[in-house]
Short mmCIF file of C-alpha atoms (C1' of nucleotides) in Angstrom, two decimals:
data_model
loop_
_atom_site.label_atom_id
_atom_site.label_comp_id
_atom_site.label_asym_id
_atom_site.label_seq_id
_atom_site.Cartn_x
_atom_site.Cartn_y
_atom_site.Cartn_z
CA MET A 1374 134.58 154.32 48.51
CA TYR A 1375 136.60 150.90 48.68
CA THR A 1376 140.12 151.11 49.32
CA TYR A 1377 142.50 148.23 48.58
CA GLU A 1378 146.81 147.64 48.99
CA TYR A 1379 147.29 146.26 45.75
CA PRO A 1380 144.82 147.47 42.32
CA ARG A 1381 142.13 144.42 42.20
CA PRO A 1382 140.26 144.02 38.64
CA SER A 1383 136.12 143.60 38.39
CA VAL A 1384 134.42 140.25 38.15
CA THR A 1385 131.94 139.88 35.90
CA VAL A 1386 129.73 136.91 34.26
CA ASP A 1387 127.95 136.81 31.08
CA ILE A 1388 125.57 134.32 30.26
CA VAL A 1389 125.40 132.26 26.64
CA VAL A 1390 121.34 130.82 26.22
CA PHE A 1391 120.89 129.17 23.30
CA GLY A 1392 116.70 128.26 22.45
CA TYR A 1393 115.34 126.06 20.66
CA ASP A 1394 111.36 126.15 19.07
CA GLY A 1395 111.52 122.92 17.36
CA GLY A 1396 112.59 124.64 13.91
CA LYS A 1397 115.95 124.33 11.68
CA GLN A 1398 117.60 127.47 13.65
CA LEU A 1399 118.72 127.61 17.39
CA LYS A 1400 118.73 130.92 18.82
CA MET A 1401 120.31 133.03 21.39
CA LEU A 1402 119.33 135.31 23.60
CA LEU A 1403 120.89 138.55 23.77
CA ILE A 1404 120.19 142.36 25.26
CA ARG A 1405 120.39 145.88 23.79
CA ARG A 1406 122.80 147.86 26.04
CA GLY A 1407 120.78 150.54 28.19
CA SER A 1408 124.37 152.21 29.09
CA GLU A 1409 127.74 153.30 28.17
CA PRO A 1410 130.16 151.74 26.89
CA PHE A 1411 128.66 150.14 23.92
CA LYS A 1412 125.45 151.46 24.86
CA GLY A 1413 122.97 150.85 21.92
CA CYS A 1414 124.90 147.38 20.91
CA TRP A 1415 123.67 143.97 21.45
CA ALA A 1416 125.56 141.86 24.37
CA LEU A 1417 125.65 138.45 26.21
CA PRO A 1418 123.24 139.26 29.54
CA GLY A 1419 125.48 139.79 32.04
CA GLY A 1420 127.31 142.13 35.04
CA PHE A 1421 128.80 142.22 38.04
CA VAL A 1422 129.20 140.09 40.91
CA ASP A 1423 127.88 140.92 44.00
CA MET A 1424 130.60 140.57 46.84
CA GLU A 1425 128.67 138.12 49.11
CA GLU A 1426 127.14 135.97 46.30
CA ASP A 1427 128.60 132.59 44.02
CA LEU A 1428 129.16 132.88 40.91
CA GLU A 1429 126.75 131.21 39.27
CA GLN A 1430 124.31 133.02 41.76
CA ALA A 1431 125.02 135.95 39.74
CA ALA A 1432 124.60 134.69 36.57
CA PHE A 1433 120.98 133.82 37.39
CA ARG A 1434 120.37 137.61 38.91
CA GLU A 1435 121.88 139.13 36.38
CA LEU A 1436 120.16 136.79 33.59
CA GLU A 1437 116.68 137.28 35.15
CA GLU A 1438 117.23 140.85 35.63
CA GLU A 1439 118.08 141.35 32.42
CA THR A 1440 115.79 139.00 30.25
CA GLY A 1441 113.35 137.78 32.57
CA VAL A 1442 115.06 134.50 31.88
CA LYS A 1443 114.66 132.00 34.71
CA ASP A 1444 114.50 128.64 36.41
CA LEU A 1445 117.20 126.89 33.76
CA TYR A 1446 120.26 124.85 34.99
CA LEU A 1447 123.79 126.61 33.98
CA GLU A 1448 126.78 125.04 32.95
CA GLN A 1449 129.98 127.36 33.83
CA LEU A 1450 131.76 127.86 30.04
CA PHE A 1451 135.10 129.49 30.48
CA THR A 1452 136.76 133.00 31.92
CA PHE A 1453 137.66 135.67 29.79
CA GLY A 1454 140.35 137.41 31.12
CA LYS A 1455 142.20 139.21 28.77
CA PRO A 1456 143.82 143.07 29.07
CA GLY A 1457 141.84 145.28 27.21
CA ARG A 1458 138.71 143.17 27.11
CA ASP A 1459 136.47 145.87 28.47
CA PRO A 1460 137.20 149.18 28.09
CA ARG A 1461 136.39 150.23 31.25
CA GLY A 1462 139.75 148.52 32.60
CA ARG A 1463 140.33 145.49 33.91
CA VAL A 1464 137.56 143.05 34.12
CA ILE A 1465 137.42 139.36 33.97
CA SER A 1466 134.06 137.92 32.92
CA VAL A 1467 132.63 134.39 34.35
CA ALA A 1468 130.70 133.01 31.07
CA TYR A 1469 127.90 130.74 32.06
CA PHE A 1470 126.37 128.35 29.47
CA SER A 1471 122.67 127.44 29.48
CA LEU A 1472 120.34 125.32 27.07
CA VAL A 1473 116.55 126.04 27.20
CA ASN A 1474 113.26 125.67 25.10
CA LEU A 1475 111.72 128.82 23.63
CA GLN A 1476 107.80 127.70 24.77
CA ASP A 1477 109.20 127.50 28.31
CA HIS A 1478 111.80 130.44 28.31
CA PRO A 1479 109.68 132.82 25.60
CA ALA A 1480 109.17 135.68 28.47
CA VAL A 1481 111.78 138.40 27.50
CA ALA A 1482 111.20 141.36 29.80
CA ALA A 1483 113.49 144.58 30.04
CA SER A 1484 114.79 145.94 33.13
CA ASP A 1485 114.25 149.97 32.21
CA VAL A 1486 115.77 151.19 29.26
CA ASP A 1487 117.53 147.04 28.25
CA LYS A 1488 116.38 145.17 25.73
CA ALA A 1489 116.24 141.62 25.31
CA GLU A 1490 115.21 139.51 22.00
CA TRP A 1491 115.81 136.16 20.57
CA PHE A 1492 118.23 136.37 17.29
CA ALA A 1493 118.58 133.31 15.05
CA LEU A 1494 121.96 131.88 15.28
CA ASP A 1495 123.12 133.09 12.08
CA GLU A 1496 121.33 136.39 12.17
CA LEU A 1497 123.16 137.47 14.61
CA PRO A 1498 124.02 141.51 15.49
CA PRO A 1499 127.65 143.06 15.86
CA LEU A 1500 128.36 142.54 19.32
CA ALA A 1501 129.87 144.63 22.26
CA PHE A 1502 133.22 143.40 24.14
CA ASP A 1503 134.77 139.88 23.34
CA HIS A 1504 131.33 138.49 23.00
CA ASN A 1505 132.06 136.96 20.07
CA ASP A 1506 134.58 135.16 20.82
CA ILE A 1507 132.09 134.25 23.93
CA ILE A 1508 129.59 132.65 21.72
CA GLN A 1509 132.59 131.02 19.47
CA VAL A 1510 133.60 129.00 22.84
CA ALA A 1511 129.87 128.38 23.84
CA THR A 1512 129.14 126.92 20.13
CA SER A 1513 132.11 124.75 20.32
CA ARG A 1514 131.32 123.29 23.41
CA LEU A 1515 127.34 122.93 22.44
CA ASN A 1516 128.72 121.06 19.81
CA ALA A 1517 131.43 118.94 21.83
CA LYS A 1518 128.33 118.52 24.61
CA VAL A 1519 125.81 116.74 22.19
CA ARG A 1520 128.28 113.77 21.62
CA TYR A 1521 128.05 112.58 25.31
CA GLN A 1522 125.09 114.09 26.67
CA PRO A 1523 121.04 114.12 25.93
CA ILE A 1524 121.38 117.98 25.25
CA GLY A 1525 117.08 117.31 24.21
CA PHE A 1526 116.32 116.67 28.13
CA GLU A 1527 117.02 120.55 28.06
CA LEU A 1528 115.84 121.96 24.19
CA LEU A 1529 112.75 120.14 23.91
CA PRO A 1530 109.73 120.48 26.02
CA GLU A 1531 108.51 117.97 28.89
CA GLU A 1532 106.70 115.57 25.96
CA PHE A 1533 108.33 114.94 22.71
CA THR A 1534 108.52 112.87 19.74
CA LEU A 1535 111.52 110.80 18.18
CA GLY A 1536 110.95 112.93 14.97
CA GLN A 1537 111.55 116.35 17.64
CA LEU A 1538 114.52 114.96 18.91
CA GLN A 1539 116.38 113.86 15.55
CA GLN A 1540 115.12 117.45 14.04
CA LEU A 1541 117.06 118.90 17.07
CA TYR A 1542 120.21 117.20 16.52
CA GLU A 1543 120.12 117.60 12.73
CA THR A 1544 119.97 120.94 13.82
CA VAL A 1545 122.75 121.17 16.70
CA LEU A 1546 124.89 119.45 14.44
CA ASN A 1547 124.11 121.33 11.08
CA VAL A 1548 123.64 118.09 8.85
CA GLU A 1549 120.30 116.70 7.02
CA GLY A 1550 118.71 113.46 6.51
CA PHE A 1551 119.79 110.80 9.02
CA ASN A 1552 118.67 107.41 8.77
CA LYS A 1553 115.66 107.35 11.17
CA ARG A 1554 116.25 103.57 11.56
CA ASN A 1555 119.26 104.24 13.21
CA PHE A 1556 118.95 106.98 14.96
CA ARG A 1557 115.62 105.46 16.74
CA THR A 1558 118.05 102.41 17.27
CA ARG A 1559 120.19 104.14 18.90
CA ILE A 1560 118.09 106.63 21.22
CA LEU A 1561 116.31 103.97 22.56
CA ARG A 1562 118.85 101.53 23.59
CA THR A 1563 120.29 104.30 25.92
CA GLY A 1564 117.36 103.15 28.02
CA ILE A 1565 117.19 106.81 29.25
CA LEU A 1566 113.54 107.49 27.14
CA GLU A 1567 109.80 106.85 28.79
CA GLU A 1568 106.98 106.29 26.70
CA VAL A 1569 104.32 108.86 27.86
CA GLY A 1570 101.92 108.61 25.46
CA ARG A 1571 100.60 109.51 21.86
CA GLN A 1572 100.19 112.80 19.48
CA LYS A 1573 96.53 113.39 19.02
CA ASN A 1574 95.18 115.14 16.47
CA VAL A 1575 98.07 115.19 14.03
CA ALA A 1576 97.15 114.21 10.25
CA HIS A 1577 98.95 111.02 9.86
CA ARG A 1578 100.39 108.15 12.17
CA PRO A 1579 99.97 109.53 15.50
CA ALA A 1580 103.78 109.71 17.05
CA VAL A 1581 104.89 108.00 20.99
CA LEU A 1582 105.50 110.81 23.21
CA TYR A 1583 108.74 110.32 25.31
CA ARG A 1584 109.96 111.97 28.66
CA PHE A 1585 113.35 111.89 29.46
CA ASN A 1586 113.78 109.70 32.55
CA GLN A 1587 116.80 111.85 34.36
CA GLU A 1588 116.94 108.97 37.38
CA THR A 1589 118.19 106.02 34.84
CA TYR A 1590 120.29 108.93 33.00
CA ARG A 1591 122.02 110.04 36.67
CA GLN A 1592 122.11 105.84 37.02
CA LEU A 1593 123.82 105.24 34.15
CA ALA A 1594 126.01 108.24 33.96
CA GLU A 1595 127.01 107.17 37.44
CA GLN A 1596 128.24 103.89 36.30
CA ARG A 1597 129.99 104.79 33.35
CA ASP A 1598 132.33 107.55 36.10
CA SER A 1599 133.05 104.33 37.65
CA GLY A 1600 134.04 102.62 34.65
CA VAL A 1601 131.59 99.99 35.22
CA LEU A 1602 129.71 100.29 31.75
CA ARG A 1603 132.02 101.47 29.09
CA ARG A 1604 130.76 101.94 26.32
CA ALA A 1605 126.94 102.85 27.35
CA LEU A 1606 125.84 106.80 27.02
CA ASP A 1607 126.81 106.63 24.05
CA PHE A 1608 125.38 110.33 22.15
CA GLU A 1609 127.08 110.04 18.74
CA ILE A 1610 124.72 109.58 16.05
CA MET B 536 146.59 152.78 47.64
CA TYR B 537 144.00 151.89 45.05
CA THR B 538 140.23 153.28 45.38
CA TYR B 539 136.77 151.97 44.11
CA GLU B 540 133.35 152.91 44.30
CA TYR B 541 132.61 149.64 44.52
CA PRO B 542 134.31 146.71 46.25
CA ARG B 543 135.94 144.35 44.33
CA PRO B 544 137.24 140.84 44.48
CA SER B 545 140.90 139.73 43.97
CA VAL B 546 141.46 137.09 41.47
CA THR B 547 144.25 134.22 41.46
CA VAL B 548 145.58 131.88 39.62
CA ASP B 549 145.52 127.76 40.85
CA ILE B 550 147.54 125.63 38.69
CA VAL B 551 146.55 122.02 39.12
CA VAL B 552 149.84 119.89 37.27
CA PHE B 553 149.60 115.87 36.53
CA GLY B 554 152.73 114.24 36.40
CA TYR B 555 153.37 110.59 35.58
CA ASP B 556 157.13 109.02 35.69
CA GLY B 557 156.39 105.70 34.10
CA GLY B 558 154.81 103.76 37.35
CA LYS B 559 151.50 103.05 38.63
CA GLN B 560 150.35 106.46 40.19
CA LEU B 561 150.25 109.90 39.03
CA LYS B 562 151.84 112.97 40.96
CA MET B 563 150.41 115.91 41.41
CA LEU B 564 152.82 119.18 42.18
CA LEU B 565 151.98 121.18 45.48
CA ILE B 566 153.49 123.43 47.73
CA ARG B 567 154.44 124.14 50.91
CA ARG B 568 153.09 128.00 51.92
CA GLY B 569 155.19 129.78 53.05
CA SER B 570 153.34 133.12 54.54
CA GLU B 571 149.67 133.14 56.05
CA PRO B 572 146.56 131.89 55.22
CA PHE B 573 147.37 128.40 56.13
CA LYS B 574 151.14 129.19 56.48
CA GLY B 575 152.97 125.62 56.52
CA CYS B 576 150.42 123.90 54.95
CA TRP B 577 150.18 122.22 51.31
CA ALA B 578 148.65 123.71 48.20
CA LEU B 579 148.45 124.02 44.48
CA PRO B 580 150.62 126.63 43.28
CA GLY B 581 149.01 129.93 42.50
CA GLY B 582 148.99 133.79 43.47
CA PHE B 583 147.01 137.13 42.33
CA VAL B 584 146.91 137.81 38.47
CA ASP B 585 148.51 140.78 37.79
CA MET B 586 146.57 144.02 36.37
CA GLU B 587 148.51 143.46 33.19
CA GLU B 588 148.59 140.11 32.17
CA ASP B 589 146.30 138.04 30.91
CA LEU B 590 145.12 134.65 33.17
CA GLU B 591 146.90 132.17 31.26
CA GLN B 592 150.35 134.87 32.14
CA ALA B 593 149.83 134.48 35.37
CA ALA B 594 149.41 130.88 35.61
CA PHE B 595 152.94 130.50 33.97
CA ARG B 596 154.60 132.97 36.33
CA GLU B 597 153.06 131.50 39.17
CA LEU B 598 154.35 128.13 38.57
CA GLU B 599 157.66 128.92 37.65
CA GLU B 600 157.66 130.93 40.52
CA GLU B 601 156.56 128.79 43.02
CA THR B 602 157.52 125.74 41.56
CA GLY B 603 160.43 126.19 38.97
CA VAL B 604 158.43 123.66 36.19
CA LYS B 605 157.66 125.46 32.93
CA ASP B 606 157.60 124.86 29.14
CA LEU B 607 154.24 122.79 29.19
CA TYR B 608 150.86 123.31 28.09
CA LEU B 609 148.25 125.00 30.57
CA GLU B 610 144.26 124.31 30.31
CA GLN B 611 141.75 126.17 31.70
CA LEU B 612 139.75 123.91 34.01
CA PHE B 613 137.24 126.18 36.29
CA THR B 614 137.16 129.27 38.23
CA PHE B 615 135.83 129.08 41.67
CA GLY B 616 134.01 132.17 43.77
CA LYS B 617 132.07 130.99 46.92
CA PRO B 618 132.21 133.51 49.41
CA GLY B 619 134.31 132.52 52.08
CA ARG B 620 136.74 129.76 50.19
CA ASP B 621 139.54 132.22 51.26
CA PRO B 622 139.68 133.72 54.91
CA ARG B 623 141.26 136.87 53.80
CA GLY B 624 138.33 137.93 52.15
CA ARG B 625 136.48 137.61 48.29
CA VAL B 626 139.03 135.63 46.26
CA ILE B 627 137.66 134.03 42.98
CA SER B 628 140.59 131.38 41.69
CA VAL B 629 140.79 130.83 37.62
CA ALA B 630 142.15 126.92 38.10
CA TYR B 631 144.87 125.62 35.57
CA PHE B 632 144.97 122.36 34.54
CA SER B 633 148.16 120.80 32.90
CA LEU B 634 149.87 117.14 31.97
CA VAL B 635 153.84 116.90 32.60
CA ASN B 636 156.04 113.59 32.48
CA LEU B 637 158.71 114.01 35.26
CA GLN B 638 161.35 113.50 33.59
CA ASP B 639 161.16 116.67 31.46
CA HIS B 640 160.40 119.10 34.74
CA PRO B 641 162.08 116.97 37.72
CA ALA B 642 162.88 120.55 39.04
CA VAL B 643 161.35 121.63 42.01
CA ALA B 644 162.93 124.98 42.94
CA ALA B 645 162.07 126.32 45.69
CA SER B 646 160.96 130.68 46.04
CA ASP B 647 162.71 131.64 49.38
CA VAL B 648 160.81 130.12 52.53
CA ASP B 649 158.17 127.93 50.04
CA LYS B 650 158.97 124.35 48.68
CA ALA B 651 157.47 122.23 46.67
CA GLU B 652 157.29 118.44 45.51
CA TRP B 653 154.92 115.98 44.00
CA PHE B 654 152.93 113.57 45.54
CA ALA B 655 151.37 110.64 44.65
CA LEU B 656 147.48 111.19 43.87
CA ASP B 657 146.69 108.62 46.81
CA GLU B 658 149.13 110.12 49.02
CA LEU B 659 147.99 113.71 49.59
CA PRO B 660 148.50 115.71 52.10
CA PRO B 661 145.82 117.88 54.02
CA LEU B 662 145.20 120.62 51.72
CA ALA B 663 144.71 125.06 52.09
CA PHE B 664 141.29 126.61 50.86
CA ASP B 665 138.94 124.52 48.95
CA HIS B 666 142.36 122.73 47.21
CA ASN B 667 140.43 119.61 47.47
CA ASP B 668 137.72 120.73 45.26
CA ILE B 669 139.81 122.05 42.94
CA ILE B 670 141.94 118.16 42.78
CA GLN B 671 138.55 116.65 42.55
CA VAL B 672 137.42 118.94 39.49
CA ALA B 673 140.94 118.34 37.72
CA THR B 674 140.60 114.57 38.52
CA SER B 675 137.58 114.29 36.78
CA ARG B 676 138.55 116.18 33.95
CA LEU B 677 141.71 113.67 33.52
CA ASN B 678 138.83 110.79 33.63
CA ALA B 679 136.85 112.75 30.82
CA LYS B 680 140.01 114.01 28.84
CA VAL B 681 141.49 110.37 28.52
CA ARG B 682 138.42 109.48 26.58
CA TYR B 683 138.82 111.80 23.51
CA GLN B 684 141.94 113.62 23.30
CA PRO B 685 145.67 111.83 23.32
CA ILE B 686 146.91 112.24 26.55
CA GLY B 687 150.06 110.62 26.34
CA PHE B 688 151.43 113.53 23.77
CA GLU B 689 151.95 115.07 27.22
CA LEU B 690 152.34 112.30 30.04
CA LEU B 691 155.12 110.29 28.37
CA PRO B 692 158.92 111.16 26.97
CA GLU B 693 158.74 112.32 23.05
CA GLU B 694 159.57 108.44 22.62
CA PHE B 695 157.87 105.69 23.56
CA THR B 696 156.66 102.16 23.56
CA LEU B 697 153.39 100.48 23.11
CA GLY B 698 153.57 99.00 26.85
CA GLN B 699 154.64 102.32 28.19
CA LEU B 700 151.40 104.08 26.59
CA GLN B 701 149.05 101.24 27.93
CA GLN B 702 150.29 101.38 31.16
CA LEU B 703 149.38 105.36 31.38
CA TYR B 704 145.87 104.44 30.13
CA GLU B 705 146.05 101.35 32.86
CA THR B 706 147.20 103.61 35.63
CA VAL B 707 145.01 106.99 34.65
CA LEU B 708 141.60 104.76 34.25
CA ASN B 709 142.58 102.87 37.06
CA VAL B 710 142.17 99.23 35.62
CA GLU B 711 144.36 96.50 34.95
CA GLY B 712 144.81 94.10 32.05
CA PHE B 713 143.53 95.73 29.30
CA ASN B 714 143.46 92.93 26.17
CA LYS B 715 147.62 94.56 24.50
CA ARG B 716 146.26 92.90 21.29
CA ASN B 717 143.13 95.23 20.78
CA PHE B 718 144.74 98.16 22.52
CA ARG B 719 147.33 98.32 19.83
CA THR B 720 144.73 98.07 17.34
CA ARG B 721 143.14 100.88 18.75
CA ILE B 722 145.38 102.64 18.79
CA LEU B 723 147.42 101.92 15.96
CA ARG B 724 144.69 102.76 13.62
CA THR B 725 143.61 106.33 14.52
CA GLY B 726 146.39 106.84 12.53
CA ILE B 727 148.80 109.76 15.19
CA LEU B 728 151.41 107.37 16.14
CA GLU B 729 155.11 107.59 14.35
CA GLU B 730 157.31 104.59 14.28
CA VAL B 731 160.40 106.28 15.28
CA GLY B 732 163.24 103.31 16.13
CA ARG B 733 163.14 100.24 17.95
CA GLN B 734 164.33 99.63 21.95
CA LYS B 735 168.25 98.83 22.48
CA ASN B 736 169.95 96.94 25.15
CA VAL B 737 166.74 95.04 26.88
CA ALA B 738 166.45 92.19 28.06
CA HIS B 739 163.44 90.77 25.83
CA ARG B 740 162.75 91.46 22.65
CA PRO B 741 163.06 95.08 21.57
CA ALA B 742 159.82 97.55 21.35
CA VAL B 743 158.94 99.76 18.79
CA LEU B 744 158.97 103.06 19.76
CA TYR B 745 156.55 105.80 18.80
CA ARG B 746 156.31 109.38 18.72
CA PHE B 747 152.90 111.18 18.40
CA ASN B 748 152.46 113.27 15.43
CA GLN B 749 150.27 115.80 16.31
CA GLU B 750 150.37 117.49 12.57
CA THR B 751 147.93 114.36 11.83
CA TYR B 752 146.36 114.56 15.44
CA ARG B 753 145.39 118.52 14.63
CA GLN B 754 144.42 117.23 10.61
CA LEU B 755 142.17 114.57 11.90
CA ALA B 756 140.51 116.77 15.33
CA GLU B 757 139.83 119.39 12.44
CA GLN B 758 137.73 116.88 10.41
CA ARG B 759 136.15 115.25 13.21
CA ASP B 760 134.81 119.24 14.65
CA SER B 761 133.88 119.58 11.04
CA GLY B 762 131.81 117.10 10.42
CA VAL B 763 133.84 115.46 7.99
CA LEU B 764 134.99 112.28 9.74
CA ARG B 765 132.17 110.55 12.50
CA ARG B 766 134.12 108.39 14.79
CA ALA B 767 137.34 108.95 13.64
CA LEU B 768 139.92 109.77 17.01
CA ASP B 769 137.94 107.76 18.86
CA PHE B 770 140.09 107.48 22.59
CA GLU B 771 137.91 105.25 24.34
CA ILE B 772 139.90 102.02 24.88
"C1'" DA C 72 92.04 107.77 -1.99
"C1'" DC C 73 95.85 110.83 -0.99
"C1'" DA C 74 99.53 113.08 1.59
"C1'" DA C 75 102.14 112.74 6.00
"C1'" DA C 76 105.07 111.04 9.21
"C1'" DA C 77 105.82 106.83 12.08
"C1'" DG C 78 107.01 103.22 12.15
"C1'" DT C 79 109.53 97.74 11.50
"C1'" DG C 80 112.39 93.82 9.00
"C1'" DT C 81 116.89 92.78 6.90
"C1'" DT C 82 121.18 91.87 5.30
"C1'" DA C 83 125.85 93.09 4.00
"C1'" DA C 84 129.86 95.10 5.82
"C1'" DC C 85 132.09 96.18 9.44
"C1'" DT C 86 134.19 96.15 14.59
"C1'" DC C 87 135.43 94.16 19.00
"C1'" DT C 88 136.69 90.48 22.05
"C1'" DA C 89 138.54 86.96 23.79
"C1'" DC C 90 142.23 83.66 23.62
"C1'" DA C 91 145.93 81.79 21.89
"C1'" DC C 92 150.30 81.70 20.59
"C1'" DC C 93 154.78 83.44 17.98
"C1'" DC C 94 159.35 86.73 18.36
"C1'" DA C 95 163.51 88.72 19.74
"C1'" DT C 96 166.18 90.37 23.07
"C1'" DG C 97 169.91 89.81 27.55
"C1'" DT C 98 171.33 86.49 31.12
"C1'" DA D 1471 167.89 77.53 28.08
"C1'" DC D 1472 164.91 80.42 30.52
"C1'" DA D 1473 162.53 84.87 31.87
"C1'" DT D 1474 160.92 88.75 29.93
"C1'" DG D 1475 158.39 92.24 27.47
"C1'" DG D 1476 156.86 92.41 22.14
"C1'" DG D 1477 153.70 91.83 18.72
"C1'" DT D 1478 150.32 88.66 15.83
"C1'" DG D 1479 146.16 85.50 13.75
"C1'" DT D 1480 141.77 84.51 14.04
"C1'" DA D 1481 136.74 83.20 14.89
"C1'" DG D 1482 132.95 83.84 16.97
"C1'" DA D 1483 129.54 87.42 18.71
"C1'" DG D 1484 128.24 91.86 18.32
"C1'" DT D 1485 127.41 96.51 16.04
"C1'" DT D 1486 126.22 99.23 12.27
"C1'" DA D 1487 124.96 101.73 7.74
"C1'" DA D 1488 121.59 101.48 4.69
"C1'" DC D 1489 117.19 100.70 1.64
"C1'" DA D 1490 113.20 99.48 0.97
"C1'" DC D 1491 108.57 98.66 3.37
"C1'" DT D 1492 104.02 98.69 6.33
"C1'" DT D 1493 101.21 101.56 9.49
"C1'" DT D 1494 98.26 105.53 11.00
"C1'" DT D 1495 96.12 109.43 11.00
"C1'" DG D 1496 93.45 113.71 9.47
"C1'" DT D 1497 91.23 115.93 5.40
#
DNA sequence: ACAAAAGTGTTAACTCTACACCCATGT
DNA sequence: ACATGGGTGTAGAGTTAACACTTTTGT
């Protein structure tokens, strides 16, 4: 038992993971709750922060424990703390946000009774707590992020074609039929893609495979932030 | 006394308020701590979240209690939770962020022993806790925000000239000598400024006074977010 | 030969940049 | 008259948007 002079809230983390498999739908990683409250209900992976671990560490730990998903990049999203958002009492939750490709993160292990699954974004089940609000904020963030950061880095496999990248952008922005010519010109002029080969065994002209050059990206982002470059690194399509 | 089955962290809010007075420096609102730890040291305004209040409410309350500053717009910045950031034990702090004009928020009341003061950004005193880190994150956020949101809304008095707005942008972006012609064209074409009169009693051609039209801004932002407009509302100067 | 997707050339409309210049006011 | 900051015209460079076209592969 732990005793304090003033009442204290509990602190949790919740993790919103968007996954992409090359199709026309983004997916999201959810778990089925094995215990009360909301037992049997779908929810975002997450749980209580331990006293000696950093918030981000807690997010990595809970995510792996509950879904088996690991080795990803987490970004803090927002902290939800409205009184009453959790029936167990005052619970403040720091939400994290991630983008992964489903090929590299297919494993969805179950810890004990919980179950984890990828859901298409437009077929999400009813969710526990205020997790709909959290997903709403995450979706807005993704839509904003796509305009100024190269999300392909995270959502596509290591090597990809410009066609795949364009399909991804159309999926995330929920539009169709970007002009191929102009999409290519825009992406390539940023200079952050590196040719690494060609497709093999496809029933059409094999596409050039590209890889994101993280180092080039880092340098350009730094130059932009320090004001040297003004209009570089514009991911508006 | 309050007793729990598992240990719990404390949760605080800290508020980063940037102020602008028309000059070449932004200012920041700090308080002098009247109690341990870091007694006598300068720090961001902030304090413990009450059990029945929302996080944002706590930020408003602490800010007013400690500095007298109120009636401002707060935006959540980031949550800092590294173990060891506070000598009192595990303390997780949700940081908020605000922009105000100093004319409308000059009052800097002292609650009991604490003192509150505006400091020029490049003359900040040594700060308590990890408040330097928090300010660092806030400064980055401001620099990013200036590119896609009309910060003049918050940092300038209700009515202002394009000259004042340009001075503000030069201050925030830390550059000099934007081309006046092009600055004007860019700002005016967004359509979010509304003419409200002319300067009086100035020793030069009186400038047109403008006001931000919040309603127009809201509509444009909505259209952009829903994908109707693509390149509207670009605040890149 | 065909289907399928990759990839290219080109042009008219538009936007950006830079610089020079004019304007209205108080002293 | 002049200092001061407000405000405008414009041309050349650069970018965007749109469309039609060519290329390379497997079947």
